[in-house]
Amino acid sequence: MHSTPPPTRHGIRHFGRRSFSLLALCLAALSPSLQAQDKPPLKIVVGFPPGGSADILARMVADALRDDFSPVVVDNKPGAGGRIALNAVKAAKPDGQTVIVLPSGPMVLFPHVYKKLDYDAVKDFTPVSQIARFQFGVVSGPASNAKNVADMVAKAKSDPGNASYGTPGAGTLPHFMGVLMEQSAGITLNHIPFQGGAPANNALLGGHIGYKFDVVSETAELHRTGKVRIIAVTGNQRDPQVPEVPTLRESGINMEATAWFAMYGPAGLKGEALTRLEKAMMKIARDPAMKEKMLKLGYEPFGSSSPDLAAAQKADLTRWEKPIKATGVQLD
């Protein structure tokens, strides 16, 4: 019976070196995942419930950012039209780990609409990047039967009492789209606020109101099937979902208004933390797969720099001040 000879000192040294080499290789292979686990997540806050347009877009952005920022989480904090989420981001550390994806309304409309807003839309946040733009359609229903903007203007002037338009509620962007249309076209429209977009849509289809201002993607199918007619779009160019529909400017009305989604961080976000987010968002906007997804949702992909988003916000704050004040709408 043969016994295994004891290892020599040379063998022990050799075994030790080989083992440490293998251990180093294993640790090197594991280190990215270990680092990812140790790293705090990039939190994207959304002020609306899961399944809505802001949530869908935020989750698309989160998926696209995971290559550079893993882990990434979406944190829904719905309520108060997005103000609860905004206050959560306002209170966060400006370290680049907490941002918000939101539509433009809370940043350009609410400062004019609310008597006491618990945040300053300019001073309390750092613009990161504009993500996407979208425009609205001027929608004519069975009650008005207007086939184009000239029809709408003529009918409103001859019978202003019946020129009504519905919106998801007072103080919403469609409400002020109507006010801007009144000012631009020299007509009077009767605003009918509803509790949400669906009731307003039902009233349009049922012939209870004549018109509605709505996101093009929400109405394009009804337009194609002939149930309603989009007679104009509010942007500076035609919408690819309904390319046959002219813009308001093409229809003789000197008006252009769009809305957008953007990413913001808390005030004080700067340096490498801001630059990294800014560059990643502009990279997303150039990605063909992301572009295709956004276009299917009716959004125009638009990755901007931080200063460009700040300029867009400033311009829209100025644009909406006059029509909002003209309504006298002031919410608590």
PDB file of C-alpha atoms in Angstrom, residues 139 201 204-205 212 214 216-230:
ATOM      1  CA  VAL A 139     -60.531  67.999 -32.246  1.00  0.00           C
ATOM      2  CA  ASN A 201     -64.050  62.300 -24.643  1.00  0.00           C
ATOM      3  CA  LEU A 204     -67.418  64.959 -27.415  1.00  0.00           C
ATOM      4  CA  LEU A 205     -68.505  61.673 -29.002  1.00  0.00           C
ATOM      5  CA  LYS A 212     -61.648  69.184 -27.439  1.00  0.00           C
ATOM      6  CA  ASP A 214     -56.162  66.494 -26.774  1.00  0.00           C
ATOM      7  CA  VAL A 216     -52.665  63.632 -30.824  1.00  0.00           C
ATOM      8  CA  SER A 217     -51.843  60.021 -29.918  1.00  0.00           C
ATOM      9  CA  GLU A 218     -54.987  59.843 -27.740  1.00  0.00           C
ATOM     10  CA  THR A 219     -57.293  60.855 -30.607  1.00  0.00           C
ATOM     11  CA  ALA A 220     -55.549  59.636 -33.766  1.00  0.00           C
ATOM     12  CA  GLU A 221     -57.502  56.350 -33.995  1.00  0.00           C
ATOM     13  CA  LEU A 222     -60.883  58.074 -33.509  1.00  0.00           C
ATOM     14  CA  HIS A 223     -59.841  60.513 -36.247  1.00  0.00           C
ATOM     15  CA  ARG A 224     -58.881  57.700 -38.616  1.00  0.00           C
ATOM     16  CA  THR A 225     -62.209  55.920 -38.084  1.00  0.00           C
ATOM     17  CA  GLY A 226     -64.165  59.133 -38.700  1.00  0.00           C
ATOM     18  CA  LYS A 227     -65.724  59.377 -35.236  1.00  0.00           C
ATOM     19  CA  VAL A 228     -64.047  62.749 -34.668  1.00  0.00           C
ATOM     20  CA  ARG A 229     -61.942  65.027 -36.829  1.00  0.00           C
ATOM     21  CA  ILE A 230     -58.573  66.507 -35.877  1.00  0.00           C
TER      22      ILE A 230
END
